[in-house]
Short mmCIF file of C-alpha atoms in Angstrom, two decimals:
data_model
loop_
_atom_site.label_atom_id
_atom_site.label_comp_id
_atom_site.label_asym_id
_atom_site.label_seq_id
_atom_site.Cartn_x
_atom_site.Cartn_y
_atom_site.Cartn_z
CA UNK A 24 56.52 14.64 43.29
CA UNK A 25 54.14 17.48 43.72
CA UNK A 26 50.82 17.83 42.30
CA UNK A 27 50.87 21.00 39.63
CA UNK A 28 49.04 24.00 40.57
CA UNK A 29 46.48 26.00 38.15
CA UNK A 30 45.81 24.69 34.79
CA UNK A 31 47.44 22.15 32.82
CA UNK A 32 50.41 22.86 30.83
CA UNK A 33 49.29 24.24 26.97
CA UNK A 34 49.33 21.44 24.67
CA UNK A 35 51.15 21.55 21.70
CA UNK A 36 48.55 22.50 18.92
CA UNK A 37 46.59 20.11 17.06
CA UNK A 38 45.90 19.73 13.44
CA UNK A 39 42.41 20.59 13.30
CA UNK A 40 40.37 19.28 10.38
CA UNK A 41 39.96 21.36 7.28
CA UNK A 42 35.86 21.98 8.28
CA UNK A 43 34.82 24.84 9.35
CA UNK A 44 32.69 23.60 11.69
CA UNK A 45 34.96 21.47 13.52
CA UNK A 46 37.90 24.33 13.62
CA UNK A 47 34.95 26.55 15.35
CA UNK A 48 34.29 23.82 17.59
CA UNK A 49 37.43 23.21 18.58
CA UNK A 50 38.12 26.62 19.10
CA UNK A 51 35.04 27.05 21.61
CA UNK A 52 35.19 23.88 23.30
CA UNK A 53 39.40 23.27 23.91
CA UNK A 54 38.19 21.45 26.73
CA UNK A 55 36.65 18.69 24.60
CA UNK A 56 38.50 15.72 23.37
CA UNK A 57 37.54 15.68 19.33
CA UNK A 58 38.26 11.97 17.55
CA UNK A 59 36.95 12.40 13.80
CA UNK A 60 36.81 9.29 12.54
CA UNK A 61 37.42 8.23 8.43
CA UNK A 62 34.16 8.73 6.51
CA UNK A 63 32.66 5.27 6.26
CA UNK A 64 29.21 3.78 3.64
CA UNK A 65 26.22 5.13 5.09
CA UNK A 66 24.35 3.37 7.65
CA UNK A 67 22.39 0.40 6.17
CA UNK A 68 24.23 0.46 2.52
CA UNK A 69 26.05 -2.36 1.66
CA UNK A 70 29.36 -0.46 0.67
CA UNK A 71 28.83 -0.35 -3.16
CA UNK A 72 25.74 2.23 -2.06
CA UNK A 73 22.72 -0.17 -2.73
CA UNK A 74 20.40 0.00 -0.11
CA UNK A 75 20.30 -3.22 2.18
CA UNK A 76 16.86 -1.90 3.95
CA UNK A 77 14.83 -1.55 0.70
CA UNK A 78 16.22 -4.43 -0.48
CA UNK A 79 14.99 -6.48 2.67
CA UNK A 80 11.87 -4.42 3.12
CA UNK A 81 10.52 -4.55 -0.29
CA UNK A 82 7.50 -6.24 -0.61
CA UNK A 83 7.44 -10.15 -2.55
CA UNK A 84 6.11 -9.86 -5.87
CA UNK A 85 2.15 -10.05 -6.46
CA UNK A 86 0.97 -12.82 -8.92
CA UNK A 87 -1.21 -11.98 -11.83
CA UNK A 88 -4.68 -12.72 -10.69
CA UNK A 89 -3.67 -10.03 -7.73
CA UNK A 90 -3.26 -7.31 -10.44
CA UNK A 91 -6.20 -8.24 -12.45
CA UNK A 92 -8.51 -8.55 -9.17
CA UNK A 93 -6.63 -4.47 -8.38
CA UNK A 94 -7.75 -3.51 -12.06
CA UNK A 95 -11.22 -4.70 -10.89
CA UNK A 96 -11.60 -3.24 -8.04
CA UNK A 97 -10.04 -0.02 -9.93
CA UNK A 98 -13.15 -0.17 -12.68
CA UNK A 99 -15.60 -0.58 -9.51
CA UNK A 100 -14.15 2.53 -8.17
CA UNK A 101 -14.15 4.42 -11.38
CA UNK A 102 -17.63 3.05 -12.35
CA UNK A 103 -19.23 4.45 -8.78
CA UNK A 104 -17.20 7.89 -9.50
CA UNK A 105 -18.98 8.22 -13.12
CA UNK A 106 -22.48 7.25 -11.82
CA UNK A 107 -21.92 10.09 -9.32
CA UNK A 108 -21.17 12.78 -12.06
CA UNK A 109 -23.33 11.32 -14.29
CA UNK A 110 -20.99 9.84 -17.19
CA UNK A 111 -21.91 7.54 -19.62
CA UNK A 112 -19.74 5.38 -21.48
CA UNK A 113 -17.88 1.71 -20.18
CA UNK A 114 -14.30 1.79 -18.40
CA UNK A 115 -11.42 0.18 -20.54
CA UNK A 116 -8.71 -1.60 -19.27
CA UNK A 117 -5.45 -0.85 -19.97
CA UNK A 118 -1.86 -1.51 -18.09
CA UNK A 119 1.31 1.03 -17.73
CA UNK A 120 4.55 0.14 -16.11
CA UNK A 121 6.45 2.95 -14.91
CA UNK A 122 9.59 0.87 -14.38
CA UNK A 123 10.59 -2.73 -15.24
CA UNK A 124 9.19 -4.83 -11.96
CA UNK A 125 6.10 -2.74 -11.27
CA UNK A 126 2.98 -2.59 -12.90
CA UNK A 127 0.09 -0.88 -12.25
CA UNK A 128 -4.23 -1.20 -13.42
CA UNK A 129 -5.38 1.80 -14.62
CA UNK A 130 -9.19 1.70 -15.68
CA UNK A 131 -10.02 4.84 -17.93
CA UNK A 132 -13.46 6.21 -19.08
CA UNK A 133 -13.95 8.72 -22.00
CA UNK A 134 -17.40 10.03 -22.55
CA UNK A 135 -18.92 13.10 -24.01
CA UNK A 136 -19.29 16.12 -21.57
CA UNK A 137 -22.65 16.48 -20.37
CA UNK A 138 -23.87 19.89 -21.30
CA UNK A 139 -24.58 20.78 -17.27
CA UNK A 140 -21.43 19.04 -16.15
CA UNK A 141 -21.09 20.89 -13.02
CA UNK A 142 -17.82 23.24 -12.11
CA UNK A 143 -14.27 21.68 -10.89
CA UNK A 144 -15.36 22.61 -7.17
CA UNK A 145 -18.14 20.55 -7.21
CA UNK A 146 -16.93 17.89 -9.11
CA UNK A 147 -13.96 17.64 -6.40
CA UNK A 148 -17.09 17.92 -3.47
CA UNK A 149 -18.87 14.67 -4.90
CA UNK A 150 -15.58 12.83 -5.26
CA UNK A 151 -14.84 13.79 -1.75
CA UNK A 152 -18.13 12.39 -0.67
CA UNK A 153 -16.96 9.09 -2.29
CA UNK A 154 -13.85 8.73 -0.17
CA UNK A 155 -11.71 10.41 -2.46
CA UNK A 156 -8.92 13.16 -1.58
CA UNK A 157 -9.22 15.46 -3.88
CA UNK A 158 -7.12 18.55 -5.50
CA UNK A 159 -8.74 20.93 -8.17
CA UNK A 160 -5.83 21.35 -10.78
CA UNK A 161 -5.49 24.81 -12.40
CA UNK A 162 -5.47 24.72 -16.18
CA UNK A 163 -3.99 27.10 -18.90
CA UNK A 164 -6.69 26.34 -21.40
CA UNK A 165 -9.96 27.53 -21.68
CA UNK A 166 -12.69 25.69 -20.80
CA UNK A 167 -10.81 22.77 -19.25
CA UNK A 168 -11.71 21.39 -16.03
CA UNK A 169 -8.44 19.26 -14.09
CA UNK A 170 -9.74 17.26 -10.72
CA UNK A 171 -7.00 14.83 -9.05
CA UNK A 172 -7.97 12.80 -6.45
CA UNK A 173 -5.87 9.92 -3.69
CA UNK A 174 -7.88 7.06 -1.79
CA UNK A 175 -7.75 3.61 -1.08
CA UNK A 176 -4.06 3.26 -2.50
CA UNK A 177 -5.48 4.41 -5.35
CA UNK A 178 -5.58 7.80 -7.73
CA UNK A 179 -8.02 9.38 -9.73
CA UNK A 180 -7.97 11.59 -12.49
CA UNK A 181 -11.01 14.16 -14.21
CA UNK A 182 -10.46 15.89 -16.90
CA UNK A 183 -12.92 17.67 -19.31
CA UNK A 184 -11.59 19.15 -22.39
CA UNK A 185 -14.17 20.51 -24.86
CA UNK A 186 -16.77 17.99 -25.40
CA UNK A 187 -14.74 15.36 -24.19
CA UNK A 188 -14.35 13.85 -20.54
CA UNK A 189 -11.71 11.50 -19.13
CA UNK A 190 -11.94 9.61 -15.63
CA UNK A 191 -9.20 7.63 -14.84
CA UNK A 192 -8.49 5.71 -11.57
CA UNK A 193 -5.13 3.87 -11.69
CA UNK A 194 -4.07 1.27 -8.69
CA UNK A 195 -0.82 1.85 -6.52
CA UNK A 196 2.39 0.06 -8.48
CA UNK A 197 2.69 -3.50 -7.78
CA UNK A 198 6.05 -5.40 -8.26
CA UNK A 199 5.47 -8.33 -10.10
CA UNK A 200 8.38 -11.11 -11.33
CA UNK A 201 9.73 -11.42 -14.98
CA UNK A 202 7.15 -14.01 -16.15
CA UNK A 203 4.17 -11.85 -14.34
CA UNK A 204 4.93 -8.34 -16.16
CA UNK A 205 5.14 -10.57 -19.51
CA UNK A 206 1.80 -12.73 -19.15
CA UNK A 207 0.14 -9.71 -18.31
CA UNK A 208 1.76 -7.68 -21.72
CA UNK A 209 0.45 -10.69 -23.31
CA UNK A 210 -2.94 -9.68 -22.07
CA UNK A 211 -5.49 -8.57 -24.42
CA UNK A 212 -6.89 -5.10 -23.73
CA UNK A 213 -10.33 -3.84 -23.80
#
């Protein structure tokens, strides 16, 4: 038997795969052996597409006294912010859940606008000396001031419309059990 000379004999042609991609390929690189394999679940889904690393990564439910001590610390926060643009009024407590198995404390304050209440600018400079992120928000009304604000797992919200002005500092959303989200419901609110 001799050994061939020059290149191999031409293949008979392959089917390539209806992709564009891989026909280009294929058609650059002949040299290259191409094994596409049947399109499986993505990587780390169970097969019926819930995800198995959310699943084991999410965090254990908190127990009430956790979210009341977060809507505490919330109404400390928000209390300090009012001080600093001189506010008046007392923080109320109230509780939204955006979805069934989180809940979050949101402390709000409404008081009367002072009558030197101070541009958004500043506003968002004082907060920022407090530890807050802050983002002026643009506003189609008149006369309305919008400050937003991220820190400590937290957010704030300013808003002064007319004589009225709203703080609001809500905490990060906590999962809580069944039984939690429903004692707390049960909750009376201030």
């Amino acid at each position: 038997m001799t050994e061939p000379d020059g290149p191999p004999p031409p293949q008979p042609p392959r089917k390539l795969p209806a992709d564009p991609f891989w026909r280009r390929f294929r058609e650059l690189k002949p040299e290259v052996t191409l094994v596409l394999l049947p399109e499986a679940a993505p990587s780390g889904t169970d097969g019926q597409g819930r995800d198995e690393r959310a699943e084991a990564t999410a965090p254990p439910p908190v127990d009430s006294a956790t979210v009341l001590a977060e809507a505490e610390q919330a109404g400390r926060h928000l209390r300090v912010a009012a001080r600093s643009l001189m506010l008046d009024g007392e923080p109320t407590d109230t509780w939204i859940t955006p979805a069934r198995g989180l809940i979050a404390a949101r402390q709000t304050l409404v008081a009367t606008t002072p009558p030197d209440l101070p541009d958004a600018r500043t506003i968002a400079f004082q907060l920022s000396r407090l530890g807050w992120d802050t983002v002026v928000r643009a506003s189609r009304r008149p006369h309305t001031t919008w400050v937003e604000g991220t820190g400590r797992g937290r957010t704030l919200r300013f808003s002064a419309v007319g004589d009225t002005t709203t703080l609001v500092v809500t905490s990060a959303p906590l999962p809580v059990a069944a039984d939690t989200d429903a004692e707390l419901r049960g909750e009376p609110r201030g």
